[in-house]
């Protein structure tokens, strides 16, 4: 038996050390938390997607009394971007979250379903998507969704069909 080690590299830095463009997108994700409809969890998440043409689409989590009917901030932003600009690759995605006590200290991390959707964005446009996960203590900057989802499942895995 062979043991395989999978390593990923993530940058962690204060928000001020990010590029101007990155800081702007992080701020847009923070602002987007105000649009969250989190009546049940009271966990307000915002996301901002930067497209190749420079446009930004924001998203915020939308909850529902029938729990599975709601959707995470990341996916509302990504799907809105793709529904409106299907020809534009995604360059960057920032995520922020707060509770009634304020913004989170540690970086917010996306759920598994959102990671899968983010991965498909990279696959669809054949371009890495930079991810910025905001926390007051610092930001995780990840150069590709693949780093968030090792051993991932993409369309190519289904090539045995026919
Ligand atoms: Zn999610």
XYZ file of N, CA, C and O and ligand atoms in Angstrom:
649
model
N 0.836 -1.205 0.000
C 0.000 0.000 0.000
C 0.867 1.249 0.000
O 1.923 1.265 0.618
N 0.391 2.235 -0.688
C 1.118 3.488 -0.804
C 0.290 4.606 -0.177
O -0.927 4.650 -0.375
N 0.943 5.443 0.574
C 0.204 6.570 1.153
C 0.439 7.809 0.299
O 1.582 8.150 -0.015
N -0.641 8.456 -0.094
C -0.546 9.641 -0.939
C -0.804 10.879 -0.090
O -1.780 10.924 0.659
N 0.078 11.845 -0.216
C -0.105 13.073 0.554
C -0.508 14.200 -0.394
O 0.159 14.430 -1.402
N -1.587 14.860 -0.082
C -2.049 15.958 -0.923
C -1.807 17.260 -0.170
O -2.275 17.437 0.949
N -1.054 18.153 -0.801
C -0.745 19.419 -0.134
C -1.369 20.590 -0.879
O -1.391 20.612 -2.105
N -1.840 21.559 -0.129
C -2.325 22.784 -0.749
C -1.657 23.974 -0.066
O -1.238 23.881 1.083
N -1.570 25.053 -0.819
C -0.994 26.270 -0.264
C -2.050 27.365 -0.252
O -2.708 27.605 -1.259
N -2.200 27.985 0.906
C -3.186 29.058 1.057
C -2.482 30.269 1.643
O -1.703 30.138 2.590
N -2.732 31.444 1.071
C -2.181 32.670 1.658
C -3.101 33.120 2.782
O -4.323 33.027 2.674
N -2.501 33.607 3.857
C -3.280 34.193 4.951
C -2.661 35.533 5.285
O -1.462 35.602 5.592
N -3.441 36.585 5.202
C -2.877 37.915 5.459
C -3.969 38.869 5.923
O -5.150 38.616 5.711
N -3.551 39.977 6.547
C -4.539 41.006 6.880
C -5.134 41.560 5.585
O -4.441 41.581 4.563
N -6.374 41.991 5.642
C -7.058 42.448 4.431
C -6.282 43.576 3.745
O -6.269 43.682 2.521
N -5.576 44.381 4.551
C -4.817 45.518 3.994
C -3.678 45.073 3.080
O -3.179 45.850 2.273
N -3.252 43.811 3.217
C -2.143 43.333 2.377
C -2.614 42.805 1.021
O -1.796 42.474 0.161
N -3.903 42.711 0.845
C -4.427 42.273 -0.445
C -4.270 43.402 -1.468
O -4.094 44.560 -1.095
N -4.370 43.055 -2.751
C -4.317 44.090 -3.787
C -5.565 44.971 -3.659
O -6.545 44.583 -3.011
N -5.506 46.115 -4.295
C -6.638 47.047 -4.238
C -7.907 46.391 -4.783
O -8.994 46.519 -4.215
N -7.752 45.675 -5.882
C -8.890 44.988 -6.523
C -9.480 43.926 -5.590
O -10.704 43.791 -5.468
N -8.595 43.199 -4.908
C -9.055 42.166 -3.972
C -9.776 42.792 -2.780
O -10.820 42.312 -2.342
N -9.208 43.869 -2.250
C -9.829 44.537 -1.102
C -11.212 45.066 -1.449
O -12.141 45.004 -0.650
N -11.342 45.564 -2.667
C -12.628 46.105 -3.113
C -13.674 44.991 -3.161
O -14.810 45.167 -2.719
N -13.266 43.841 -3.685
C -14.213 42.726 -3.793
C -14.595 42.202 -2.405
O -15.753 41.872 -2.153
N -13.617 42.155 -1.499
C -13.907 41.735 -0.121
C -14.921 42.694 0.498
O -15.890 42.274 1.134
N -14.725 43.989 0.284
C -15.658 44.974 0.847
C -17.059 44.781 0.269
O -18.066 44.903 0.984
N -17.124 44.445 -1.014
C -18.435 44.221 -1.635
C -19.126 42.992 -1.035
O -20.338 42.967 -0.894
N -18.317 41.990 -0.668
C -18.916 40.801 -0.033
C -19.385 41.139 1.384
O -20.420 40.650 1.834
N -18.641 41.993 2.068
C -19.066 42.432 3.411
C -20.371 43.221 3.294
O -21.327 42.984 4.032
N -20.417 44.141 2.339
C -21.633 44.945 2.135
C -22.825 44.052 1.798
O -23.955 44.337 2.199
N -22.552 42.973 1.052
C -23.638 42.081 0.605
C -24.287 41.337 1.771
O -25.421 40.868 1.645
N -23.598 41.240 2.906
C -24.216 40.547 4.058
C -25.498 41.267 4.484
O -26.382 40.663 5.076
N -25.606 42.551 4.152
C -26.814 43.322 4.491
C -28.030 42.827 3.711
O -29.168 43.070 4.110
N -27.787 42.133 2.592
C -28.887 41.637 1.748
C -29.289 40.211 2.105
O -30.165 39.632 1.464
N -28.623 39.655 3.102
C -28.928 38.288 3.517
C -30.339 38.199 4.095
O -30.786 39.105 4.803
N -31.018 37.098 3.782
C -32.298 36.809 4.426
C -32.065 35.563 5.269
O -32.168 34.441 4.801
N -31.636 35.780 6.511
C -31.236 34.679 7.386
C -32.095 34.680 8.637
O -31.603 34.750 9.768
N -33.397 34.591 8.406
C -34.370 34.649 9.483
C -34.194 33.507 10.482
O -34.472 33.655 11.668
N -33.714 32.369 10.014
C -33.651 31.174 10.861
C -32.282 30.990 11.517
O -32.191 30.738 12.710
N -31.223 31.132 10.730
C -29.879 30.911 11.294
C -29.302 32.181 11.919
O -28.398 32.114 12.736
N -29.762 33.314 11.499
C -29.177 34.606 11.883
C -27.667 34.634 11.604
O -26.877 35.196 12.340
N -27.320 33.961 10.524
C -25.927 33.909 10.052
C -25.949 34.534 8.654
O -26.480 33.959 7.703
N -25.395 35.745 8.586
C -25.563 36.563 7.390
C -24.309 36.476 6.518
O -23.241 36.925 6.923
N -24.466 35.884 5.349
C -23.319 35.657 4.473
C -23.471 36.491 3.205
O -24.569 36.603 2.647
N -22.362 37.066 2.787
C -22.343 37.833 1.536
C -21.259 37.305 0.623
O -20.229 36.806 1.090
N -21.486 37.404 -0.669
C -20.486 36.966 -1.645
C -20.436 37.979 -2.774
O -21.433 38.632 -3.086
N -19.261 38.112 -3.375
C -19.100 38.999 -4.524
C -18.262 38.286 -5.573
O -17.204 37.741 -5.261
N -18.772 38.282 -6.787
C -18.113 37.580 -7.903
C -17.603 38.622 -8.895
O -18.381 39.455 -9.368
N -16.324 38.567 -9.192
C -15.747 39.470 -10.202
C -15.610 38.708 -11.512
O -14.984 37.636 -11.563
N -16.198 39.263 -12.564
C -16.124 38.623 -13.875
C -14.967 39.188 -14.684
O -14.436 40.260 -14.371
N -14.619 38.484 -15.753
C -13.479 38.891 -16.584
C -13.682 40.285 -17.176
O -12.711 41.014 -17.404
N -14.925 40.679 -17.415
C -15.185 42.006 -17.995
C -15.208 43.107 -16.934
O -15.509 44.254 -17.239
N -14.922 42.754 -15.675
C -14.843 43.746 -14.604
C -16.133 43.927 -13.825
O -16.144 44.596 -12.792
N -17.211 43.331 -14.318
C -18.490 43.449 -13.600
C -18.464 42.618 -12.318
O -17.814 41.566 -12.260
N -19.218 43.074 -11.334
C -19.328 42.347 -10.062
C -20.792 41.991 -9.821
O -21.675 42.844 -9.979
N -21.019 40.752 -9.469
C -22.347 40.320 -9.039
C -22.243 39.930 -7.571
O -21.317 39.212 -7.187
N -23.198 40.413 -6.776
C -23.177 40.031 -5.373
C -24.273 39.019 -5.084
O -25.230 38.878 -5.850
N -24.096 38.330 -3.979
C -25.082 37.359 -3.538
C -25.143 37.385 -2.026
O -24.242 37.904 -1.353
N -26.229 36.868 -1.481
C -26.390 36.763 -0.029
C -27.274 35.554 0.248
O -28.146 35.232 -0.575
N -27.029 34.895 1.371
C -27.820 33.691 1.642
C -29.302 34.024 1.787
O -29.665 35.050 2.358
N -30.132 33.153 1.269
C -31.584 33.334 1.256
C -32.202 32.095 1.868
O -32.189 31.023 1.257
N -32.723 32.244 3.066
C -33.284 31.085 3.761
C -34.783 30.958 3.506
O -35.414 31.869 2.971
N -35.313 29.807 3.924
C -36.733 29.539 3.697
C -37.245 28.641 4.807
O -36.491 27.811 5.330
N -38.528 28.782 5.137
C -39.139 27.943 6.172
C -38.985 26.462 5.828
O -38.798 25.630 6.715
N -39.067 26.145 4.539
C -38.770 24.782 4.078
C -37.266 24.751 3.817
O -36.805 25.160 2.756
N -36.516 24.354 4.816
C -35.066 24.574 4.839
C -34.274 24.316 3.546
O -33.478 25.153 3.158
N -34.472 23.167 2.894
C -33.618 22.929 1.713
C -33.904 23.886 0.565
O -33.146 23.947 -0.388
N -34.991 24.622 0.648
C -35.341 25.534 -0.446
C -34.463 26.779 -0.480
O -34.448 27.500 -1.476
N -33.762 27.058 0.583
C -32.897 28.233 0.618
C -31.623 28.007 -0.181
O -31.405 26.938 -0.750
N -30.793 29.051 -0.229
C -29.534 28.914 -0.965
C -28.445 29.773 -0.329
O -28.711 30.855 0.196
N -27.207 29.268 -0.410
C -26.044 29.967 0.140
C -25.716 31.223 -0.676
O -26.047 31.320 -1.863
N -24.995 32.128 -0.041
C -24.586 33.382 -0.679
C -23.740 33.140 -1.930
O -23.932 33.780 -2.961
N -22.788 32.214 -1.823
C -21.875 31.961 -2.930
C -22.634 31.553 -4.184
O -22.361 32.026 -5.286
N -23.618 30.656 -3.988
C -24.344 30.173 -5.157
C -25.314 31.206 -5.701
O -25.517 31.278 -6.910
N -25.904 32.035 -4.838
C -26.786 33.081 -5.389
C -25.957 34.030 -6.260
O -26.405 34.446 -7.326
N -24.734 34.331 -5.831
C -23.874 35.238 -6.605
C -23.418 34.584 -7.910
O -23.502 35.182 -8.983
N -22.952 33.352 -7.815
C -22.441 32.663 -9.008
C -23.553 32.439 -10.032
O -23.382 32.691 -11.228
N -24.696 31.979 -9.551
C -25.784 31.690 -10.483
C -26.329 32.974 -11.110
O -26.686 32.991 -12.288
N -26.384 34.041 -10.329
C -26.840 35.327 -10.886
C -25.868 35.776 -11.978
O -26.284 36.226 -13.050
N -24.581 35.626 -11.705
C -23.569 36.025 -12.689
C -23.707 35.201 -13.972
O -23.706 35.740 -15.081
N -23.862 33.908 -13.804
C -23.943 33.039 -14.988
C -25.262 33.221 -15.739
O -25.308 33.099 -16.966
N -26.326 33.522 -14.992
C -27.624 33.716 -15.643
C -27.636 35.003 -16.465
O -28.317 35.100 -17.475
N -26.874 35.989 -16.005
C -26.866 37.277 -16.696
C -25.717 37.448 -17.682
O -25.829 38.189 -18.653
N -24.586 36.817 -17.381
C -23.401 36.970 -18.238
C -22.754 35.596 -18.493
O -21.630 35.329 -18.050
N -23.460 34.726 -19.202
C -22.932 33.365 -19.390
C -21.627 33.310 -20.180
O -20.917 32.312 -20.128
N -21.302 34.401 -20.897
C -20.069 34.403 -21.689
C -18.879 34.934 -20.911
O -17.772 35.008 -21.445
N -19.074 35.294 -19.645
C -17.986 35.899 -18.869
C -17.413 34.938 -17.829
O -18.114 34.554 -16.883
N -16.133 34.577 -17.972
C -15.505 33.741 -16.946
C -15.458 34.464 -15.599
O -15.403 35.687 -15.553
N -15.457 33.693 -14.538
C -15.326 34.250 -13.192
C -13.841 34.333 -12.852
O -13.111 33.370 -13.028
N -13.414 35.476 -12.379
C -11.999 35.634 -12.012
C -11.777 35.454 -10.525
O -10.768 34.903 -10.102
N -12.724 35.968 -9.753
C -12.484 35.998 -8.313
C -13.813 35.947 -7.567
O -14.817 36.462 -8.048
N -13.777 35.347 -6.388
C -14.978 35.269 -5.551
C -14.577 35.591 -4.115
O -13.647 34.985 -3.578
N -15.255 36.555 -3.504
C -15.001 36.891 -2.098
C -16.220 36.539 -1.266
O -17.357 36.679 -1.729
N -15.975 36.073 -0.053
C -17.061 35.687 0.846
C -16.807 36.305 2.223
O -15.660 36.313 2.705
N -17.873 36.804 2.845
C -17.788 37.340 4.207
C -19.050 36.943 4.957
O -20.067 36.625 4.336
N -18.972 36.952 6.276
C -20.158 36.584 7.063
C -20.149 37.316 8.398
O -19.097 37.676 8.925
N -21.370 37.516 8.918
C -21.483 38.116 10.242
C -22.678 37.502 10.978
O -23.594 36.952 10.361
N -22.626 37.636 12.273
C -23.769 37.283 13.116
C -24.265 38.603 13.702
O -23.770 39.678 13.324
N -25.186 38.529 14.644
C -25.652 39.769 15.260
C -24.561 40.422 16.104
O -24.677 41.583 16.505
N -23.476 39.679 16.371
C -22.347 40.245 17.127
C -21.329 40.914 16.207
O -20.312 41.416 16.675
N -21.553 40.852 14.915
C -20.622 41.489 13.981
C -19.963 40.497 13.041
O -20.328 39.314 13.019
N -18.975 40.989 12.298
C -18.270 40.138 11.332
C -17.488 39.047 12.053
O -17.026 39.243 13.181
N -17.331 37.921 11.390
C -16.607 36.798 11.998
C -15.133 37.151 12.178
O -14.556 37.849 11.356
N -14.540 36.638 13.231
C -13.106 36.836 13.450
C -12.294 35.998 12.474
O -11.333 36.464 11.867
N -12.689 34.732 12.326
C -11.964 33.821 11.446
C -12.603 33.802 10.060
O -13.799 34.061 9.925
N -11.807 33.474 9.033
C -12.362 33.457 7.681
C -13.553 32.500 7.561
O -13.528 31.398 8.115
N -14.561 32.951 6.836
C -15.712 32.099 6.539
C -15.283 31.083 5.469
O -14.522 31.430 4.570
N -15.744 29.862 5.606
C -15.370 28.842 4.614
C -16.635 28.302 3.944
O -17.652 28.097 4.607
N -16.577 28.081 2.638
C -17.777 27.650 1.913
C -18.148 26.191 2.191
O -17.278 25.368 2.471
N -19.441 25.905 2.096
C -19.903 24.530 2.313
C -19.514 23.651 1.122
O -19.078 24.139 0.075
N -19.673 22.372 1.269
C -19.285 21.413 0.226
C -20.036 21.620 -1.073
O -19.449 21.538 -2.158
N -21.332 21.904 -0.985
C -22.123 22.102 -2.206
C -21.632 23.321 -2.977
O -21.539 23.301 -4.201
N -21.313 24.387 -2.267
C -20.799 25.584 -2.938
C -19.436 25.318 -3.565
O -19.144 25.798 -4.656
N -18.600 24.550 -2.876
C -17.294 24.221 -3.449
C -17.474 23.480 -4.774
O -16.737 23.703 -5.737
N -18.441 22.579 -4.805
C -18.693 21.816 -6.026
C -19.141 22.745 -7.163
O -18.686 22.609 -8.302
N -19.996 23.709 -6.839
C -20.472 24.663 -7.855
C -19.316 25.557 -8.316
O -19.146 25.826 -9.500
N -18.494 25.985 -7.358
C -17.341 26.817 -7.705
C -16.378 26.061 -8.604
O -15.813 26.611 -9.554
N -16.217 24.778 -8.334
C -15.329 23.950 -9.146
C -15.817 23.881 -10.586
O -15.034 23.946 -11.534
N -17.127 23.758 -10.742
C -17.697 23.663 -12.088
C -17.455 24.954 -12.879
O -17.328 24.926 -14.098
N -17.379 26.077 -12.165
C -17.069 27.356 -12.825
C -15.673 27.287 -13.453
O -15.462 27.721 -14.579
N -14.740 26.747 -12.694
C -13.386 26.617 -13.246
C -13.385 25.678 -14.441
O -12.730 25.927 -15.446
N -14.117 24.617 -14.324
C -14.177 23.606 -15.377
C -14.842 24.197 -16.627
O -14.379 24.008 -17.740
N -15.933 24.931 -16.400
C -16.708 25.499 -17.509
C -15.871 26.477 -18.329
O -15.884 26.463 -19.546
N -15.153 27.359 -17.640
C -14.405 28.403 -18.345
C -12.917 28.078 -18.485
O -12.160 28.862 -19.045
N -12.521 26.939 -17.931
C -11.111 26.517 -18.011
C -10.165 27.605 -17.506
O -9.129 27.891 -18.121
N -10.554 28.205 -16.387
C -9.718 29.232 -15.754
C -9.820 29.097 -14.254
O -10.905 28.872 -13.723
N -8.693 29.253 -13.561
C -8.767 29.193 -12.100
C -9.533 30.386 -11.542
O -9.473 31.482 -12.092
N -10.276 30.150 -10.464
C -11.016 31.224 -9.786
C -10.327 31.492 -8.452
O -10.169 30.572 -7.637
N -9.881 32.714 -8.241
C -9.257 33.059 -6.962
C -10.347 33.247 -5.904
O -11.363 33.891 -6.157
N -10.119 32.681 -4.730
C -11.116 32.738 -3.668
C -10.551 33.548 -2.498
O -9.421 33.319 -2.067
N -11.365 34.462 -1.991
C -10.983 35.270 -0.833
C -11.997 35.024 0.275
O -13.194 35.303 0.100
N -11.521 34.483 1.389
C -12.409 34.158 2.510
C -12.095 35.113 3.648
O -11.024 35.032 4.269
N -13.039 36.000 3.921
C -12.763 37.081 4.861
C -13.031 36.721 6.321
O -14.018 36.058 6.654
N -12.122 37.190 7.178
C -12.319 37.187 8.615
C -11.645 38.438 9.149
O -10.707 38.949 8.518
N -12.103 38.939 10.288
C -11.491 40.164 10.816
C -10.007 39.976 11.128
O -9.211 40.900 11.038
N -9.655 38.732 11.505
C -8.244 38.443 11.835
C -7.362 38.312 10.597
O -6.128 38.344 10.708
N -7.999 38.109 9.443
C -7.227 37.941 8.226
C -8.061 37.280 7.140
O -9.194 36.879 7.377
N -7.453 37.191 5.970
C -8.152 36.650 4.805
C -7.371 35.448 4.270
O -6.149 35.507 4.131
N -8.103 34.379 3.978
C -7.504 33.279 3.238
C -7.619 33.609 1.757
O -8.717 33.910 1.283
N -6.502 33.539 1.066
C -6.527 33.726 -0.392
C -6.082 32.416 -1.033
O -4.989 31.920 -0.757
N -6.971 31.881 -1.852
C -6.742 30.567 -2.455
C -6.732 30.727 -3.968
O -7.632 31.360 -4.537
N -5.719 30.181 -4.620
C -5.540 30.493 -6.039
C -6.449 29.723 -6.986
O -6.638 30.125 -8.132
N -7.037 28.643 -6.501
C -7.927 27.856 -7.361
C -8.899 27.059 -6.493
O -8.553 26.621 -5.396
N -10.100 26.861 -7.012
C -11.101 26.084 -6.262
C -10.611 24.652 -6.040
O -10.970 24.016 -5.042
N -9.770 24.171 -6.954
C -9.248 22.801 -6.816
C -8.563 22.601 -5.462
O -8.569 21.511 -4.910
N -7.986 23.685 -4.944
C -7.324 23.595 -3.639
C -8.321 23.459 -2.498
O -7.959 23.061 -1.391
N -9.567 23.827 -2.760
C -10.600 23.707 -1.724
C -11.315 22.364 -1.794
O -12.119 22.043 -0.920
N -11.043 21.628 -2.860
C -11.786 20.396 -3.082
C -10.895 19.342 -3.744
O -11.061 19.025 -4.917
N -9.960 18.811 -2.982
C -9.074 17.790 -3.552
C -9.868 16.545 -3.952
O -10.937 16.286 -3.401
N -9.341 15.805 -4.890
C -9.991 14.591 -5.401
C -11.412 14.898 -5.859
O -12.364 14.180 -5.567
N -11.537 15.999 -6.558
C -12.870 16.491 -6.897
C -13.500 15.761 -8.081
O -12.813 15.132 -8.884
N -14.795 15.894 -8.164
C -15.581 15.260 -9.215
C -15.954 16.306 -10.261
O -16.638 17.277 -9.948
N -15.471 16.118 -11.479
C -15.829 17.033 -12.571
C -16.381 16.222 -13.745
O -16.350 14.989 -13.731
N -16.839 16.946 -14.736
C -17.449 16.332 -15.913
C -16.564 15.238 -16.522
O -17.053 14.213 -16.983
N -15.259 15.469 -16.521
C -14.337 14.505 -17.124
C -14.430 13.131 -16.461
O -14.122 12.105 -17.084
N -14.872 13.117 -15.199
C -15.033 11.845 -14.495
C -16.116 10.975 -15.127
O -16.186 9.789 -14.877
N -16.953 11.593 -15.953
C -18.071 10.851 -16.539
C -17.772 10.409 -17.968
O -18.659 10.017 -18.698
N -16.509 10.490 -18.377
C -16.156 10.165 -19.750
C -16.438 8.729 -20.145
O -16.466 8.392 -21.324
N -16.646 7.879 -19.169
C -16.941 6.477 -19.482
C -18.354 6.265 -20.005
O -18.700 5.198 -20.456
N -19.162 7.338 -19.921
C -20.526 7.234 -20.467
C -20.478 6.985 -21.954
O -19.478 7.257 -22.610
N -21.581 6.569 -22.536
C -21.868 6.482 -23.982
C -22.542 5.167 -24.316
O -22.558 4.273 -23.514
Zn -22.789 26.848 0.531
